[in-house]
Amino acid sequence: MALPNLNDLYFFVQAVEHGGFSAAGRRLGVPKSTVSKRVAELEDRLGVRLIQRTSRSFSLTDLGRDFYRHAQASVIEAEMAQTIVRTHLGEPSGIVRMTAAVPTAQFVLADHLAELSMLYPKLHLSLHVSDRFVDIVQEGFDIAVRSHQAPLPDSTLLQKKLATHPFFVVASPDYVRIHGEPLRPEDLDAHRAVTAGQTDNTWRLASGAGEEVAANPKPVFSADEPMVMMKAALAGLGLTCLPISVCRGALAEGRLVRLLPDWTAGSITTTILMPHRRGQLPAVRAVVDFLSERIGG
């Protein structure tokens, strides 16, 4: 049996990663019929059906799922071979597909991505922002940037920690002027608070000396989005707990003040995840190295 055409493998992988011929065609800038024809030629050459398609559905056969994993690996290896040549000829180039949740994109990545694009003008960085769970392997992403408080589960993905950001207790200057400044964690129980949830509003604080204290301020406003929480604190509704990655600018500008400076209320870690093979691509490595330097530094 003759080996499949690598271009046909590429069209097949794109069709699977984008969930259909039309979406793959839009992504590649070619007609839907071109993608469909190349996949059909691949199936004819192999003598098997890889995709079950009707006017309303598009799904892989059992054999198609197994074939896809190997086809995807072959395409990535070809990309690596090509980018290695490009690396020797000059700067990183090509498309790097990245995904992140909304708060991570806003507060961790946004300040750095323009600089990254200017540093590598031949690099096309495509950022998908979504709070839904994204399967980066099945959906064809090179990088996921995730912020998390609990450790990430073990997986086959490469993981690289970028930074850990502590949570500070903060409030607006007007709130402190009107309600006073808490001097000990126990003082928080008498204060109004903007909280991250409606159920467990206990704040667990730790000092640099290893002391731990639980506090229960009075919730007057709750939200599960840090920008909304910060806006509420800026308006003087109450004090709140925010990671430094979120409130750094407001603290530097004096719009928020840090309370209990010897105490923190936990931390959040930002980690890069990559499919193992894509993590070896030079363009992906350039993005990871840049973010490690800017965010980790």
PDB file of N, CA, C and O in Angstrom, residues 197-263:
ATOM      1  N   GLY A 197     -18.163  33.975  46.493  1.00  0.00           N
ATOM      2  CA  GLY A 197     -19.209  32.958  46.431  1.00  0.00           C
ATOM      3  C   GLY A 197     -20.324  33.274  47.388  1.00  0.00           C
ATOM      4  O   GLY A 197     -20.227  34.178  48.226  1.00  0.00           O
ATOM      5  N   GLN A 198     -21.411  32.528  47.270  1.00  0.00           N
ATOM      6  CA  GLN A 198     -22.579  32.775  48.114  1.00  0.00           C
ATOM      7  C   GLN A 198     -22.648  31.822  49.297  1.00  0.00           C
ATOM      8  O   GLN A 198     -23.504  31.987  50.166  1.00  0.00           O
ATOM      9  N   THR A 199     -21.790  30.799  49.350  1.00  0.00           N
ATOM     10  CA  THR A 199     -21.913  29.783  50.390  1.00  0.00           C
ATOM     11  C   THR A 199     -20.829  29.937  51.448  1.00  0.00           C
ATOM     12  O   THR A 199     -21.060  30.522  52.506  1.00  0.00           O
ATOM     13  N   ASP A 200     -19.633  29.449  51.160  1.00  0.00           N
ATOM     14  CA  ASP A 200     -18.550  29.520  52.148  1.00  0.00           C
ATOM     15  C   ASP A 200     -17.812  30.845  51.993  1.00  0.00           C
ATOM     16  O   ASP A 200     -17.008  31.028  51.088  1.00  0.00           O
ATOM     17  N   ASN A 201     -18.098  31.775  52.894  1.00  0.00           N
ATOM     18  CA  ASN A 201     -17.464  33.096  52.826  1.00  0.00           C
ATOM     19  C   ASN A 201     -16.349  33.253  53.861  1.00  0.00           C
ATOM     20  O   ASN A 201     -15.969  34.373  54.199  1.00  0.00           O
ATOM     21  N   THR A 202     -15.849  32.135  54.352  1.00  0.00           N
ATOM     22  CA  THR A 202     -14.742  32.189  55.303  1.00  0.00           C
ATOM     23  C   THR A 202     -13.442  32.480  54.558  1.00  0.00           C
ATOM     24  O   THR A 202     -13.143  31.844  53.554  1.00  0.00           O
ATOM     25  N   TRP A 203     -12.702  33.469  55.057  1.00  0.00           N
ATOM     26  CA  TRP A 203     -11.386  33.776  54.503  1.00  0.00           C
ATOM     27  C   TRP A 203     -10.332  33.150  55.409  1.00  0.00           C
ATOM     28  O   TRP A 203     -10.354  33.360  56.630  1.00  0.00           O
ATOM     29  N   ARG A 204      -9.435  32.412  54.830  1.00  0.00           N
ATOM     30  CA  ARG A 204      -8.370  31.756  55.580  1.00  0.00           C
ATOM     31  C   ARG A 204      -7.054  32.465  55.285  1.00  0.00           C
ATOM     32  O   ARG A 204      -6.549  32.397  54.174  1.00  0.00           O
ATOM     33  N   LEU A 205      -6.543  33.159  56.290  1.00  0.00           N
ATOM     34  CA  LEU A 205      -5.357  33.988  56.118  1.00  0.00           C
ATOM     35  C   LEU A 205      -4.154  33.327  56.777  1.00  0.00           C
ATOM     36  O   LEU A 205      -4.282  32.617  57.782  1.00  0.00           O
ATOM     37  N   ALA A 206      -2.994  33.577  56.192  1.00  0.00           N
ATOM     38  CA  ALA A 206      -1.743  33.045  56.731  1.00  0.00           C
ATOM     39  C   ALA A 206      -0.721  34.162  56.786  1.00  0.00           C
ATOM     40  O   ALA A 206      -0.643  35.011  55.883  1.00  0.00           O
ATOM     41  N   SER A 207       0.064  34.173  57.844  1.00  0.00           N
ATOM     42  CA  SER A 207       1.117  35.176  57.989  1.00  0.00           C
ATOM     43  C   SER A 207       2.437  34.599  57.523  1.00  0.00           C
ATOM     44  O   SER A 207       2.594  33.376  57.379  1.00  0.00           O
ATOM     45  N   GLY A 208       3.390  35.500  57.304  1.00  0.00           N
ATOM     46  CA  GLY A 208       4.721  35.046  56.929  1.00  0.00           C
ATOM     47  C   GLY A 208       5.383  34.218  58.009  1.00  0.00           C
ATOM     48  O   GLY A 208       6.296  33.431  57.741  1.00  0.00           O
ATOM     49  N   ALA A 209       4.914  34.346  59.256  1.00  0.00           N
ATOM     50  CA  ALA A 209       5.473  33.583  60.375  1.00  0.00           C
ATOM     51  C   ALA A 209       4.828  32.218  60.520  1.00  0.00           C
ATOM     52  O   ALA A 209       5.153  31.469  61.452  1.00  0.00           O
ATOM     53  N   GLY A 210       3.878  31.887  59.624  1.00  0.00           N
ATOM     54  CA  GLY A 210       3.249  30.581  59.678  1.00  0.00           C
ATOM     55  C   GLY A 210       1.962  30.524  60.474  1.00  0.00           C
ATOM     56  O   GLY A 210       1.358  29.458  60.616  1.00  0.00           O
ATOM     57  N   GLU A 211       1.488  31.643  60.989  1.00  0.00           N
ATOM     58  CA  GLU A 211       0.238  31.670  61.740  1.00  0.00           C
ATOM     59  C   GLU A 211      -0.943  31.648  60.772  1.00  0.00           C
ATOM     60  O   GLU A 211      -0.906  32.266  59.699  1.00  0.00           O
ATOM     61  N   GLU A 212      -2.003  30.934  61.125  1.00  0.00           N
ATOM     62  CA  GLU A 212      -3.201  30.849  60.291  1.00  0.00           C
ATOM     63  C   GLU A 212      -4.423  31.260  61.093  1.00  0.00           C
ATOM     64  O   GLU A 212      -4.579  30.861  62.249  1.00  0.00           O
ATOM     65  N   VAL A 213      -5.301  32.049  60.450  1.00  0.00           N
ATOM     66  CA  VAL A 213      -6.501  32.558  61.106  1.00  0.00           C
ATOM     67  C   VAL A 213      -7.656  32.514  60.107  1.00  0.00           C
ATOM     68  O   VAL A 213      -7.472  32.837  58.929  1.00  0.00           O
ATOM     69  N   ALA A 214      -8.842  32.114  60.568  1.00  0.00           N
ATOM     70  CA  ALA A 214     -10.052  32.162  59.750  1.00  0.00           C
ATOM     71  C   ALA A 214     -10.843  33.412  60.104  1.00  0.00           C
ATOM     72  O   ALA A 214     -10.990  33.758  61.281  1.00  0.00           O
ATOM     73  N   ALA A 215     -11.329  34.111  59.088  1.00  0.00           N
ATOM     74  CA  ALA A 215     -12.119  35.325  59.299  1.00  0.00           C
ATOM     75  C   ALA A 215     -13.436  35.206  58.554  1.00  0.00           C
ATOM     76  O   ALA A 215     -13.526  34.539  57.509  1.00  0.00           O
ATOM     77  N   ASN A 216     -14.466  35.863  59.078  1.00  0.00           N
ATOM     78  CA  ASN A 216     -15.803  35.797  58.476  1.00  0.00           C
ATOM     79  C   ASN A 216     -16.401  37.201  58.362  1.00  0.00           C
ATOM     80  O   ASN A 216     -17.264  37.593  59.150  1.00  0.00           O
ATOM     81  N   PRO A 217     -15.923  37.991  57.397  1.00  0.00           N
ATOM     82  CA  PRO A 217     -16.523  39.309  57.194  1.00  0.00           C
ATOM     83  C   PRO A 217     -17.969  39.176  56.719  1.00  0.00           C
ATOM     84  O   PRO A 217     -18.408  38.089  56.321  1.00  0.00           O
ATOM     85  N   LYS A 218     -18.706  40.280  56.731  1.00  0.00           N
ATOM     86  CA  LYS A 218     -20.132  40.253  56.391  1.00  0.00           C
ATOM     87  C   LYS A 218     -20.319  40.487  54.885  1.00  0.00           C
ATOM     88  O   LYS A 218     -20.083  41.599  54.398  1.00  0.00           O
ATOM     89  N   PRO A 219     -20.721  39.467  54.147  1.00  0.00           N
ATOM     90  CA  PRO A 219     -20.871  39.643  52.699  1.00  0.00           C
ATOM     91  C   PRO A 219     -22.030  40.566  52.349  1.00  0.00           C
ATOM     92  O   PRO A 219     -23.139  40.408  52.858  1.00  0.00           O
ATOM     93  N   VAL A 220     -21.743  41.541  51.511  1.00  0.00           N
ATOM     94  CA  VAL A 220     -22.789  42.445  51.025  1.00  0.00           C
ATOM     95  C   VAL A 220     -22.938  42.354  49.504  1.00  0.00           C
ATOM     96  O   VAL A 220     -23.892  42.884  48.935  1.00  0.00           O
ATOM     97  N   PHE A 221     -21.984  41.670  48.871  1.00  0.00           N
ATOM     98  CA  PHE A 221     -22.009  41.536  47.414  1.00  0.00           C
ATOM     99  C   PHE A 221     -21.149  40.322  47.068  1.00  0.00           C
ATOM    100  O   PHE A 221     -20.071  40.146  47.633  1.00  0.00           O
ATOM    101  N   SER A 222     -21.639  39.483  46.148  1.00  0.00           N
ATOM    102  CA  SER A 222     -20.889  38.286  45.735  1.00  0.00           C
ATOM    103  C   SER A 222     -20.824  38.228  44.221  1.00  0.00           C
ATOM    104  O   SER A 222     -21.780  38.596  43.523  1.00  0.00           O
ATOM    105  N   ALA A 223     -19.700  37.747  43.728  1.00  0.00           N
ATOM    106  CA  ALA A 223     -19.535  37.560  42.282  1.00  0.00           C
ATOM    107  C   ALA A 223     -18.471  36.500  42.066  1.00  0.00           C
ATOM    108  O   ALA A 223     -17.564  36.340  42.881  1.00  0.00           O
ATOM    109  N   ASP A 224     -18.569  35.802  40.943  1.00  0.00           N
ATOM    110  CA  ASP A 224     -17.564  34.781  40.640  1.00  0.00           C
ATOM    111  C   ASP A 224     -16.626  35.239  39.526  1.00  0.00           C
ATOM    112  O   ASP A 224     -16.036  34.425  38.832  1.00  0.00           O
ATOM    113  N   GLU A 225     -16.496  36.549  39.360  1.00  0.00           N
ATOM    114  CA  GLU A 225     -15.609  37.099  38.326  1.00  0.00           C
ATOM    115  C   GLU A 225     -14.781  38.210  38.955  1.00  0.00           C
ATOM    116  O   GLU A 225     -15.321  39.146  39.548  1.00  0.00           O
ATOM    117  N   PRO A 226     -13.452  38.132  38.894  1.00  0.00           N
ATOM    118  CA  PRO A 226     -12.605  39.065  39.644  1.00  0.00           C
ATOM    119  C   PRO A 226     -12.722  40.522  39.210  1.00  0.00           C
ATOM    120  O   PRO A 226     -12.571  41.416  40.045  1.00  0.00           O
ATOM    121  N   MET A 227     -12.984  40.785  37.932  1.00  0.00           N
ATOM    122  CA  MET A 227     -13.148  42.175  37.513  1.00  0.00           C
ATOM    123  C   MET A 227     -14.363  42.804  38.185  1.00  0.00           C
ATOM    124  O   MET A 227     -14.322  43.954  38.649  1.00  0.00           O
ATOM    125  N   VAL A 228     -15.449  42.052  38.262  1.00  0.00           N
ATOM    126  CA  VAL A 228     -16.655  42.551  38.921  1.00  0.00           C
ATOM    127  C   VAL A 228     -16.374  42.790  40.403  1.00  0.00           C
ATOM    128  O   VAL A 228     -16.793  43.807  40.981  1.00  0.00           O
ATOM    129  N   MET A 229     -15.665  41.856  41.041  1.00  0.00           N
ATOM    130  CA  MET A 229     -15.320  42.016  42.455  1.00  0.00           C
ATOM    131  C   MET A 229     -14.470  43.266  42.673  1.00  0.00           C
ATOM    132  O   MET A 229     -14.693  44.028  43.614  1.00  0.00           O
ATOM    133  N   MET A 230     -13.493  43.487  41.809  1.00  0.00           N
ATOM    134  CA  MET A 230     -12.632  44.652  41.967  1.00  0.00           C
ATOM    135  C   MET A 230     -13.418  45.942  41.766  1.00  0.00           C
ATOM    136  O   MET A 230     -13.224  46.918  42.506  1.00  0.00           O
ATOM    137  N   LYS A 231     -14.321  45.971  40.779  1.00  0.00           N
ATOM    138  CA  LYS A 231     -15.139  47.167  40.558  1.00  0.00           C
ATOM    139  C   LYS A 231     -15.982  47.475  41.788  1.00  0.00           C
ATOM    140  O   LYS A 231     -16.149  48.644  42.175  1.00  0.00           O
ATOM    141  N   ALA A 232     -16.529  46.414  42.428  1.00  0.00           N
ATOM    142  CA  ALA A 232     -17.340  46.619  43.618  1.00  0.00           C
ATOM    143  C   ALA A 232     -16.499  47.170  44.761  1.00  0.00           C
ATOM    144  O   ALA A 232     -16.929  48.065  45.507  1.00  0.00           O
ATOM    145  N   ALA A 233     -15.280  46.639  44.912  1.00  0.00           N
ATOM    146  CA  ALA A 233     -14.393  47.148  45.957  1.00  0.00           C
ATOM    147  C   ALA A 233     -13.983  48.587  45.672  1.00  0.00           C
ATOM    148  O   ALA A 233     -13.925  49.426  46.579  1.00  0.00           O
ATOM    149  N   LEU A 234     -13.704  48.900  44.418  1.00  0.00           N
ATOM    150  CA  LEU A 234     -13.342  50.275  44.051  1.00  0.00           C
ATOM    151  C   LEU A 234     -14.477  51.249  44.360  1.00  0.00           C
ATOM    152  O   LEU A 234     -14.243  52.408  44.704  1.00  0.00           O
ATOM    153  N   ALA A 235     -15.718  50.758  44.255  1.00  0.00           N
ATOM    154  CA  ALA A 235     -16.876  51.611  44.538  1.00  0.00           C
ATOM    155  C   ALA A 235     -17.119  51.784  46.036  1.00  0.00           C
ATOM    156  O   ALA A 235     -17.999  52.555  46.423  1.00  0.00           O
ATOM    157  N   GLY A 236     -16.321  51.053  46.853  1.00  0.00           N
ATOM    158  CA  GLY A 236     -16.445  51.206  48.286  1.00  0.00           C
ATOM    159  C   GLY A 236     -17.473  50.316  48.952  1.00  0.00           C
ATOM    160  O   GLY A 236     -17.854  50.552  50.105  1.00  0.00           O
ATOM    161  N   LEU A 237     -17.929  49.252  48.239  1.00  0.00           N
ATOM    162  CA  LEU A 237     -18.930  48.369  48.838  1.00  0.00           C
ATOM    163  C   LEU A 237     -18.383  47.602  50.037  1.00  0.00           C
ATOM    164  O   LEU A 237     -19.117  47.277  50.962  1.00  0.00           O
ATOM    165  N   GLY A 238     -17.111  47.270  49.999  1.00  0.00           N
ATOM    166  CA  GLY A 238     -16.519  46.512  51.098  1.00  0.00           C
ATOM    167  C   GLY A 238     -15.104  46.133  50.751  1.00  0.00           C
ATOM    168  O   GLY A 238     -14.605  46.417  49.658  1.00  0.00           O
ATOM    169  N   LEU A 239     -14.439  45.481  51.684  1.00  0.00           N
ATOM    170  CA  LEU A 239     -13.112  44.971  51.383  1.00  0.00           C
ATOM    171  C   LEU A 239     -13.251  43.611  50.692  1.00  0.00           C
ATOM    172  O   LEU A 239     -14.303  42.968  50.748  1.00  0.00           O
ATOM    173  N   THR A 240     -12.212  43.188  50.016  1.00  0.00           N
ATOM    174  CA  THR A 240     -12.274  41.935  49.272  1.00  0.00           C
ATOM    175  C   THR A 240     -10.899  41.301  49.200  1.00  0.00           C
ATOM    176  O   THR A 240      -9.884  41.929  49.549  1.00  0.00           O
ATOM    177  N   CYS A 241     -10.851  40.051  48.736  1.00  0.00           N
ATOM    178  CA  CYS A 241      -9.585  39.327  48.506  1.00  0.00           C
ATOM    179  C   CYS A 241      -9.385  39.163  47.007  1.00  0.00           C
ATOM    180  O   CYS A 241     -10.247  38.597  46.322  1.00  0.00           O
ATOM    181  N   LEU A 242      -8.255  39.645  46.503  1.00  0.00           N
ATOM    182  CA  LEU A 242      -7.940  39.536  45.078  1.00  0.00           C
ATOM    183  C   LEU A 242      -6.495  39.113  44.906  1.00  0.00           C
ATOM    184  O   LEU A 242      -5.627  39.542  45.685  1.00  0.00           O
ATOM    185  N   PRO A 243      -6.193  38.316  43.871  1.00  0.00           N
ATOM    186  CA  PRO A 243      -4.790  38.008  43.591  1.00  0.00           C
ATOM    187  C   PRO A 243      -4.064  39.250  43.092  1.00  0.00           C
ATOM    188  O   PRO A 243      -4.660  40.118  42.447  1.00  0.00           O
ATOM    189  N   ILE A 244      -2.776  39.323  43.361  1.00  0.00           N
ATOM    190  CA  ILE A 244      -1.993  40.489  42.963  1.00  0.00           C
ATOM    191  C   ILE A 244      -2.025  40.677  41.452  1.00  0.00           C
ATOM    192  O   ILE A 244      -1.942  41.804  40.954  1.00  0.00           O
ATOM    193  N   SER A 245      -2.186  39.590  40.693  1.00  0.00           N
ATOM    194  CA  SER A 245      -2.263  39.709  39.238  1.00  0.00           C
ATOM    195  C   SER A 245      -3.472  40.540  38.808  1.00  0.00           C
ATOM    196  O   SER A 245      -3.459  41.162  37.746  1.00  0.00           O
ATOM    197  N   VAL A 246      -4.522  40.557  39.618  1.00  0.00           N
ATOM    198  CA  VAL A 246      -5.732  41.305  39.292  1.00  0.00           C
ATOM    199  C   VAL A 246      -5.655  42.745  39.788  1.00  0.00           C
ATOM    200  O   VAL A 246      -6.030  43.685  39.091  1.00  0.00           O
ATOM    201  N   CYS A 247      -5.169  42.937  41.014  1.00  0.00           N
ATOM    202  CA  CYS A 247      -5.263  44.265  41.642  1.00  0.00           C
ATOM    203  C   CYS A 247      -3.955  45.056  41.601  1.00  0.00           C
ATOM    204  O   CYS A 247      -3.892  46.163  42.150  1.00  0.00           O
ATOM    205  N   ARG A 248      -2.927  44.559  40.946  1.00  0.00           N
ATOM    206  CA  ARG A 248      -1.624  45.246  40.937  1.00  0.00           C
ATOM    207  C   ARG A 248      -1.744  46.685  40.452  1.00  0.00           C
ATOM    208  O   ARG A 248      -1.209  47.618  41.057  1.00  0.00           O
ATOM    209  N   GLY A 249      -2.435  46.897  39.344  1.00  0.00           N
ATOM    210  CA  GLY A 249      -2.553  48.239  38.787  1.00  0.00           C
ATOM    211  C   GLY A 249      -3.309  49.183  39.706  1.00  0.00           C
ATOM    212  O   GLY A 249      -2.896  50.329  39.913  1.00  0.00           O
ATOM    213  N   ALA A 250      -4.419  48.698  40.276  1.00  0.00           N
ATOM    214  CA  ALA A 250      -5.217  49.546  41.168  1.00  0.00           C
ATOM    215  C   ALA A 250      -4.447  49.897  42.433  1.00  0.00           C
ATOM    216  O   ALA A 250      -4.574  51.007  42.960  1.00  0.00           O
ATOM    217  N   LEU A 251      -3.626  48.979  42.924  1.00  0.00           N
ATOM    218  CA  LEU A 251      -2.796  49.276  44.096  1.00  0.00           C
ATOM    219  C   LEU A 251      -1.732  50.319  43.756  1.00  0.00           C
ATOM    220  O   LEU A 251      -1.492  51.256  44.514  1.00  0.00           O
ATOM    221  N   ALA A 252      -1.083  50.140  42.605  1.00  0.00           N
ATOM    222  CA  ALA A 252      -0.023  51.073  42.211  1.00  0.00           C
ATOM    223  C   ALA A 252      -0.569  52.484  42.005  1.00  0.00           C
ATOM    224  O   ALA A 252       0.123  53.471  42.279  1.00  0.00           O
ATOM    225  N   GLU A 253      -1.824  52.576  41.535  1.00  0.00           N
ATOM    226  CA  GLU A 253      -2.440  53.890  41.281  1.00  0.00           C
ATOM    227  C   GLU A 253      -3.110  54.472  42.520  1.00  0.00           C
ATOM    228  O   GLU A 253      -3.606  55.603  42.470  1.00  0.00           O
ATOM    229  N   GLY A 254      -3.146  53.711  43.621  1.00  0.00           N
ATOM    230  CA  GLY A 254      -3.773  54.207  44.838  1.00  0.00           C
ATOM    231  C   GLY A 254      -5.280  54.102  44.861  1.00  0.00           C
ATOM    232  O   GLY A 254      -5.935  54.627  45.774  1.00  0.00           O
ATOM    233  N   ARG A 255      -5.875  53.444  43.880  1.00  0.00           N
ATOM    234  CA  ARG A 255      -7.329  53.297  43.861  1.00  0.00           C
ATOM    235  C   ARG A 255      -7.780  52.208  44.834  1.00  0.00           C
ATOM    236  O   ARG A 255      -8.936  52.169  45.248  1.00  0.00           O
ATOM    237  N   LEU A 256      -6.877  51.304  45.179  1.00  0.00           N
ATOM    238  CA  LEU A 256      -7.082  50.312  46.238  1.00  0.00           C
ATOM    239  C   LEU A 256      -5.900  50.393  47.184  1.00  0.00           C
ATOM    240  O   LEU A 256      -4.791  50.774  46.772  1.00  0.00           O
ATOM    241  N   VAL A 257      -6.122  49.998  48.423  1.00  0.00           N
ATOM    242  CA  VAL A 257      -5.028  49.895  49.386  1.00  0.00           C
ATOM    243  C   VAL A 257      -5.003  48.478  49.936  1.00  0.00           C
ATOM    244  O   VAL A 257      -6.053  47.832  50.086  1.00  0.00           O
ATOM    245  N   ARG A 258      -3.805  47.998  50.206  1.00  0.00           N
ATOM    246  CA  ARG A 258      -3.679  46.664  50.783  1.00  0.00           C
ATOM    247  C   ARG A 258      -3.827  46.760  52.301  1.00  0.00           C
ATOM    248  O   ARG A 258      -3.181  47.595  52.945  1.00  0.00           O
ATOM    249  N   LEU A 259      -4.648  45.889  52.858  1.00  0.00           N
ATOM    250  CA  LEU A 259      -4.852  45.811  54.295  1.00  0.00           C
ATOM    251  C   LEU A 259      -4.123  44.585  54.840  1.00  0.00           C
ATOM    252  O   LEU A 259      -3.842  43.637  54.094  1.00  0.00           O
ATOM    253  N   LEU A 260      -3.802  44.579  56.121  1.00  0.00           N
ATOM    254  CA  LEU A 260      -3.110  43.448  56.753  1.00  0.00           C
ATOM    255  C   LEU A 260      -1.912  43.012  55.901  1.00  0.00           C
ATOM    256  O   LEU A 260      -1.853  41.888  55.403  1.00  0.00           O
ATOM    257  N   PRO A 261      -0.935  43.886  55.714  1.00  0.00           N
ATOM    258  CA  PRO A 261       0.164  43.608  54.777  1.00  0.00           C
ATOM    259  C   PRO A 261       1.038  42.416  55.148  1.00  0.00           C
ATOM    260  O   PRO A 261       1.797  41.935  54.302  1.00  0.00           O
ATOM    261  N   ASP A 262       0.939  41.931  56.371  1.00  0.00           N
ATOM    262  CA  ASP A 262       1.717  40.755  56.763  1.00  0.00           C
ATOM    263  C   ASP A 262       0.973  39.456  56.510  1.00  0.00           C
ATOM    264  O   ASP A 262       1.479  38.377  56.848  1.00  0.00           O
ATOM    265  N   TRP A 263      -0.215  39.547  55.922  1.00  0.00           N
ATOM    266  CA  TRP A 263      -1.054  38.369  55.737  1.00  0.00           C
ATOM    267  C   TRP A 263      -1.461  38.208  54.273  1.00  0.00           C
ATOM    268  O   TRP A 263      -1.625  39.185  53.549  1.00  0.00           O
TER     269      TRP A 263
END
